[in-house]
mmCIF file of C-alpha atoms and ligand atoms in Angstrom:
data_model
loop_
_atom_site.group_PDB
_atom_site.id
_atom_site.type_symbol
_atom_site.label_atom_id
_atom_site.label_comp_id
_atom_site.label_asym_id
_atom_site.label_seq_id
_atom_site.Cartn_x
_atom_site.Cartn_y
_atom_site.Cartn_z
ATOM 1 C CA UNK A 16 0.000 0.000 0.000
ATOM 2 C CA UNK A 17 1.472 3.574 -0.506
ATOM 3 C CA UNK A 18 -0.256 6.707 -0.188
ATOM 4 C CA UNK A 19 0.423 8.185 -4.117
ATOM 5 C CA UNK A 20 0.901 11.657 -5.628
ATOM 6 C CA UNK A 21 -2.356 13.311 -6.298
ATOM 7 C CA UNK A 22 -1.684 15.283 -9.245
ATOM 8 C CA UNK A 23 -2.762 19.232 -9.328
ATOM 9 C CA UNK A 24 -4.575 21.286 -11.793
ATOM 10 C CA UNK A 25 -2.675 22.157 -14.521
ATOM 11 C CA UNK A 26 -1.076 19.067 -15.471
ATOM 12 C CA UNK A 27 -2.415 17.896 -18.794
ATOM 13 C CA UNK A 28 -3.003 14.876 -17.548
ATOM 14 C CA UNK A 29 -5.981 15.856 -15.605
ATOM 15 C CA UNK A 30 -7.209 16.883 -18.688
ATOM 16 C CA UNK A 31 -8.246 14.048 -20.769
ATOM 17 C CA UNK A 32 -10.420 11.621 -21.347
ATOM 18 C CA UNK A 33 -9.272 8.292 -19.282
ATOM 19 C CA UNK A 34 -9.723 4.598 -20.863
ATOM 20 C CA UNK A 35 -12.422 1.771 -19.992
ATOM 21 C CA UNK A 36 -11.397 -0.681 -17.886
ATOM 22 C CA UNK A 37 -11.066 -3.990 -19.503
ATOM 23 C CA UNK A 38 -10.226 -6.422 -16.871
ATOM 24 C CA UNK A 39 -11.236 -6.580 -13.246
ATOM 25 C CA UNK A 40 -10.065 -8.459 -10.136
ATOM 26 C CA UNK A 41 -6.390 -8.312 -11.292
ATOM 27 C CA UNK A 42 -3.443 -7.724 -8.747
ATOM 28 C CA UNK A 43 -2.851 -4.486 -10.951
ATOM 29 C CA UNK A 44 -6.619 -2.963 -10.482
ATOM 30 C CA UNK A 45 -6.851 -4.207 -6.735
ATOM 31 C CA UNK A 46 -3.533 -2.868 -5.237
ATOM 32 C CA UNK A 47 -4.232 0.662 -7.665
ATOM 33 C CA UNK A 48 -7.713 0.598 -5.614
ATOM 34 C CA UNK A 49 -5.933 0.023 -1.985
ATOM 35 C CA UNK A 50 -3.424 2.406 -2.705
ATOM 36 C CA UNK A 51 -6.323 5.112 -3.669
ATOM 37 C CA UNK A 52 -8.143 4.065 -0.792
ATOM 38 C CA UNK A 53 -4.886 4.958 1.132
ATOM 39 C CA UNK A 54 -4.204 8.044 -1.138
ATOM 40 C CA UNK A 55 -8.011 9.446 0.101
ATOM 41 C CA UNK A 56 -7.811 8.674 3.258
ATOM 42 C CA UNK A 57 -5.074 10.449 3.817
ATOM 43 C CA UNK A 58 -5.970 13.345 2.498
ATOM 44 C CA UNK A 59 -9.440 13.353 3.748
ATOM 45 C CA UNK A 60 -10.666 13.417 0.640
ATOM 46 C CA UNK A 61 -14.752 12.178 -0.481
ATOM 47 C CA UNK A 62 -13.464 11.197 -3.696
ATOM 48 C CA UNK A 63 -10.684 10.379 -5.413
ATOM 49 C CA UNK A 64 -10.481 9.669 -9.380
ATOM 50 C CA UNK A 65 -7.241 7.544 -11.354
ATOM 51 C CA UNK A 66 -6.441 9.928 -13.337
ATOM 52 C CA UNK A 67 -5.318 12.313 -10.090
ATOM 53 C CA UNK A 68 -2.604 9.313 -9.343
ATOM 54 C CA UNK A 69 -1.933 9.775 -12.508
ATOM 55 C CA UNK A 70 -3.368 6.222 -14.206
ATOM 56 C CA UNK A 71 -5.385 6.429 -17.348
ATOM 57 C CA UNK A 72 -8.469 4.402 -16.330
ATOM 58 C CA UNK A 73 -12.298 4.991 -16.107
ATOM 59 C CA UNK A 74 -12.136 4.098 -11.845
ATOM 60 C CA UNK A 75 -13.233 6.091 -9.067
ATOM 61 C CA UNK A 76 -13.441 5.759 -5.414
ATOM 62 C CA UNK A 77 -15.396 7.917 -2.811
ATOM 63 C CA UNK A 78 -17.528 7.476 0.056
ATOM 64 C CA UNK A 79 -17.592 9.769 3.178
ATOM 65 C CA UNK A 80 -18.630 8.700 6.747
ATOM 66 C CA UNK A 81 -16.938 11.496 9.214
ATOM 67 C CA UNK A 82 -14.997 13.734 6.942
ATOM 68 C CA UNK A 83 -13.313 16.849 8.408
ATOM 69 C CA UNK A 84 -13.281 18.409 5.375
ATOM 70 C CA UNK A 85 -17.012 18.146 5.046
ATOM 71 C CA UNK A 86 -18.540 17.780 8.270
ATOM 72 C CA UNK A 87 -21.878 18.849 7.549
ATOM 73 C CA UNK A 88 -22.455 16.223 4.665
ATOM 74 C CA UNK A 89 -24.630 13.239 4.323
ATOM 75 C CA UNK A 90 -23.239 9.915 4.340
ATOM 76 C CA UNK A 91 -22.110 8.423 0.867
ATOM 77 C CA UNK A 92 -21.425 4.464 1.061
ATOM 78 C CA UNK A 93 -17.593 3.574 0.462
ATOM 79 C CA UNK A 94 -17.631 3.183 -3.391
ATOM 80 C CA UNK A 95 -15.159 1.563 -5.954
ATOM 81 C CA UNK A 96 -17.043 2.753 -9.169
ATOM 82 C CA UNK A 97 -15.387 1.688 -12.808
ATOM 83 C CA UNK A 98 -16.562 2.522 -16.321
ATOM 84 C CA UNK A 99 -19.524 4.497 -14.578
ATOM 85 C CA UNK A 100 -22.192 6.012 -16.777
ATOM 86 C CA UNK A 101 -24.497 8.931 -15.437
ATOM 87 C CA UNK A 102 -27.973 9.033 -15.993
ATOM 88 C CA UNK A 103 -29.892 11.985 -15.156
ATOM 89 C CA UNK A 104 -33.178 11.916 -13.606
ATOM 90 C CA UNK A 105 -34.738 15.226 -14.544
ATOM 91 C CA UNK A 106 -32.966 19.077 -15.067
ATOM 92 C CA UNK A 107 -33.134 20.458 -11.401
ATOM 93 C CA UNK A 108 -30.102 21.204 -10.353
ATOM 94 C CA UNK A 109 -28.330 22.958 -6.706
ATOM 95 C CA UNK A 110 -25.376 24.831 -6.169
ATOM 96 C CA UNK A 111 -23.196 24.028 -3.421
ATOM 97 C CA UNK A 112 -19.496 24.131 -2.239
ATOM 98 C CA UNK A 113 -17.032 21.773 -3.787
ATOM 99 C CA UNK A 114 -13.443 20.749 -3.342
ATOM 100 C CA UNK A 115 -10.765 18.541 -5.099
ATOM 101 C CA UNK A 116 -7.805 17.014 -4.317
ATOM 102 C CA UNK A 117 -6.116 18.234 -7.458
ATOM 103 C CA UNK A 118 -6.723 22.061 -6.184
ATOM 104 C CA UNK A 119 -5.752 22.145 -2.598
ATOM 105 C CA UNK A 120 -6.731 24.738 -0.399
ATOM 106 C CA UNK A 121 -9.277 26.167 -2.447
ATOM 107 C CA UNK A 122 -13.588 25.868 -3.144
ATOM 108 C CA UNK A 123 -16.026 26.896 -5.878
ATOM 109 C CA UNK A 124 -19.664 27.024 -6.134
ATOM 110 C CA UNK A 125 -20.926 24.108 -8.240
ATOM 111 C CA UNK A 126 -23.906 23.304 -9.927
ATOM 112 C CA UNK A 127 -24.598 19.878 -10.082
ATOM 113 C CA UNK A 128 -27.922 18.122 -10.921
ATOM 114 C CA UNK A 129 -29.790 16.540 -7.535
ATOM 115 C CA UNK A 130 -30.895 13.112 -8.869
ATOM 116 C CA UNK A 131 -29.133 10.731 -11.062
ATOM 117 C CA UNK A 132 -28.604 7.119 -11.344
ATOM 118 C CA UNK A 133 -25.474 5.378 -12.074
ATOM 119 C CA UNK A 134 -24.293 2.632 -12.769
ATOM 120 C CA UNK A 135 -20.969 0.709 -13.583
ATOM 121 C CA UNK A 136 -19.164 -2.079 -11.930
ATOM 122 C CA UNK A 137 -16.732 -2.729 -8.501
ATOM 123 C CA UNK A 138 -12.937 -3.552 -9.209
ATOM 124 C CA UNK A 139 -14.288 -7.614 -9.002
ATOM 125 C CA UNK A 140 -16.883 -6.821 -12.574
ATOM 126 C CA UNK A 141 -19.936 -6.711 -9.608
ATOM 127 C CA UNK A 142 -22.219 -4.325 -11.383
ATOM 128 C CA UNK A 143 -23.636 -0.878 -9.623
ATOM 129 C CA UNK A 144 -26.774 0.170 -9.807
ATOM 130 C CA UNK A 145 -28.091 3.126 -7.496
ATOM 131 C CA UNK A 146 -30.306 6.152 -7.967
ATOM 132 C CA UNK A 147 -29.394 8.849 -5.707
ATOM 133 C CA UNK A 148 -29.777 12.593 -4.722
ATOM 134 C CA UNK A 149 -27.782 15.488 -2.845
ATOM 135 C CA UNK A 150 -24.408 15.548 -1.608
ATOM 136 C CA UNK A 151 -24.402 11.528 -3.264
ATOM 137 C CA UNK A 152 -24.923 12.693 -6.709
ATOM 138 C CA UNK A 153 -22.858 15.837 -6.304
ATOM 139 C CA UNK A 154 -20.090 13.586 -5.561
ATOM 140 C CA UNK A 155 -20.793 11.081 -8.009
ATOM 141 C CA UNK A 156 -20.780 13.695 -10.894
ATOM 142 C CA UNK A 157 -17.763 15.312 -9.488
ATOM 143 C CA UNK A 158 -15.901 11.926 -9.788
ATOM 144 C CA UNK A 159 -17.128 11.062 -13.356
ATOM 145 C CA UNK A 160 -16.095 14.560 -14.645
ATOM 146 C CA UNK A 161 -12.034 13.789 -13.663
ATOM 147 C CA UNK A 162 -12.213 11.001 -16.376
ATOM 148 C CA UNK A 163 -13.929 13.002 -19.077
ATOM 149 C CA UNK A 164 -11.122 15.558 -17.953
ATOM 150 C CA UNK A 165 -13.837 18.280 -16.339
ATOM 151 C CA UNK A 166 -12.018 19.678 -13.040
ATOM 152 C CA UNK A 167 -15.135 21.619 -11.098
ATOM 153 C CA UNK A 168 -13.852 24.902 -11.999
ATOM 154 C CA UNK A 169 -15.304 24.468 -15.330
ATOM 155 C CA UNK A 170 -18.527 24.301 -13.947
ATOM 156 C CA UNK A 171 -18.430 27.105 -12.044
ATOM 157 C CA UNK A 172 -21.210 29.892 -13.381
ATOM 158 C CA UNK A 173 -20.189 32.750 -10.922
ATOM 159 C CA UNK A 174 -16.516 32.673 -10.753
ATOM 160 C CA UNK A 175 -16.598 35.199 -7.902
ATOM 161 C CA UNK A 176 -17.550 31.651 -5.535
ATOM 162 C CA UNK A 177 -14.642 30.152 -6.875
ATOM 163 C CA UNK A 178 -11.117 31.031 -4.535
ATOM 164 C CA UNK A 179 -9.003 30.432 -1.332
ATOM 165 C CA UNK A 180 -11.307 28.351 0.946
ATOM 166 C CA UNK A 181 -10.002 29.884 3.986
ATOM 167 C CA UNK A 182 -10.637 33.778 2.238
ATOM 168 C CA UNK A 183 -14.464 32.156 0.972
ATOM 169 C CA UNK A 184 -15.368 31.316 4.968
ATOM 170 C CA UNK A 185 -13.800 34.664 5.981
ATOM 171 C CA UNK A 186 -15.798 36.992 8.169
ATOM 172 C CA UNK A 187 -17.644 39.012 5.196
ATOM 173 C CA UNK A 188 -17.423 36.843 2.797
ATOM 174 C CA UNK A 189 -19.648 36.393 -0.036
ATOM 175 C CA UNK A 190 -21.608 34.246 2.089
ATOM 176 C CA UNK A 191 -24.471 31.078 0.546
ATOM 177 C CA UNK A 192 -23.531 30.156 -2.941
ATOM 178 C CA UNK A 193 -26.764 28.918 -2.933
ATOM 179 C CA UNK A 194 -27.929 32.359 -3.715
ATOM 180 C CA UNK A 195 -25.658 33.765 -6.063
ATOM 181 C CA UNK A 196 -25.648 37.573 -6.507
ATOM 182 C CA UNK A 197 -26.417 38.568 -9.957
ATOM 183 C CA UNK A 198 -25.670 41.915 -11.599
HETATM 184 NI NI1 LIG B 229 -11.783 16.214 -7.708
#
């Protein structure tokens, strides 16, 4: 097990669209999945995709029980997710704060759609099926993005709740991205 690298935005290689997944239950795909495991856990992260250690491969991992980085949040199962595909269920869609990995230190204002369904399959080819809402599909989506090569601040509307998470919470701030201002 080793905790790996997480690469940071800016490298190309977060940029581009990562490769299915062709065989599962290998000693390749299982010890890449401990050491993301490892890799998140260590960096309190709720998600963590390949392509941020820097492998070419449709796989995420996420899952949140008591996260210090988001201690508010709902709990989201312990997921290995490969080859996912998103379905949306309907256009509504919230804004909320979001962080990555890849861009330490800071948050943006994200609008994600609230109910989806995806599915895919675990590291042993056991297919996922779940339809979920909230903070679960937030994080879902978030995942996916990394291996279409989407980092959150493309997502961003209002760039003004995109910055320095410890400047965003500041006394004064802008305050509920929930409620953009709009001028
Ligand atoms: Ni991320």
């Amino acid at each position: 097990m080793a905790v790996k690298n997480v690469l940071r935005m800016g490298d190309p290689f977060l940029l581009q669209r990562a490769k299915e997944v062709e065989q599962f239950d290998t000693p390749e795909l299982n010890q890449l999945v401990e050491d993301m495991l490892e890799t998140m856990a260590a960096c309190d992260g709720a998600g963590l995709a390949a392509p941020q250690v820097g492998v070419d491969l449709r796989l995420v991992i996420f899952g949140i029980e008591h996260n210090p980085r988001y201690p508010d949040a709902e709990q989201v199962p312990q997921t290995v997710l490969i080859n996912p595909v998103i379905e949306l269920l309907g256009d509504e869609m919230d804004v909320a704060w979001e962080g990555c990995l890849s861009l330490p230190g800071m948050r943006g204002a994200v609008p994600r759609y609230t109910e989806i369904r995806y599915t895919g399959v675990d590291q042993f080819g056991e297919p996922i099926d779940r339809t979920v809402s909230g903070f679960h599909a937030r994080v879902v989506q978030h995942e996916c993005d990394h291996l279409d090569g989407i980092l959150y601040p493309q997502r961003i509307k209002d760039i003004r709740y995109f910055g320095f998470t410890d400047e965003l919470f500041a006394e004064g701030s802008l305050g509920n991205p929930s409620q953009p201002c709009e001028d």
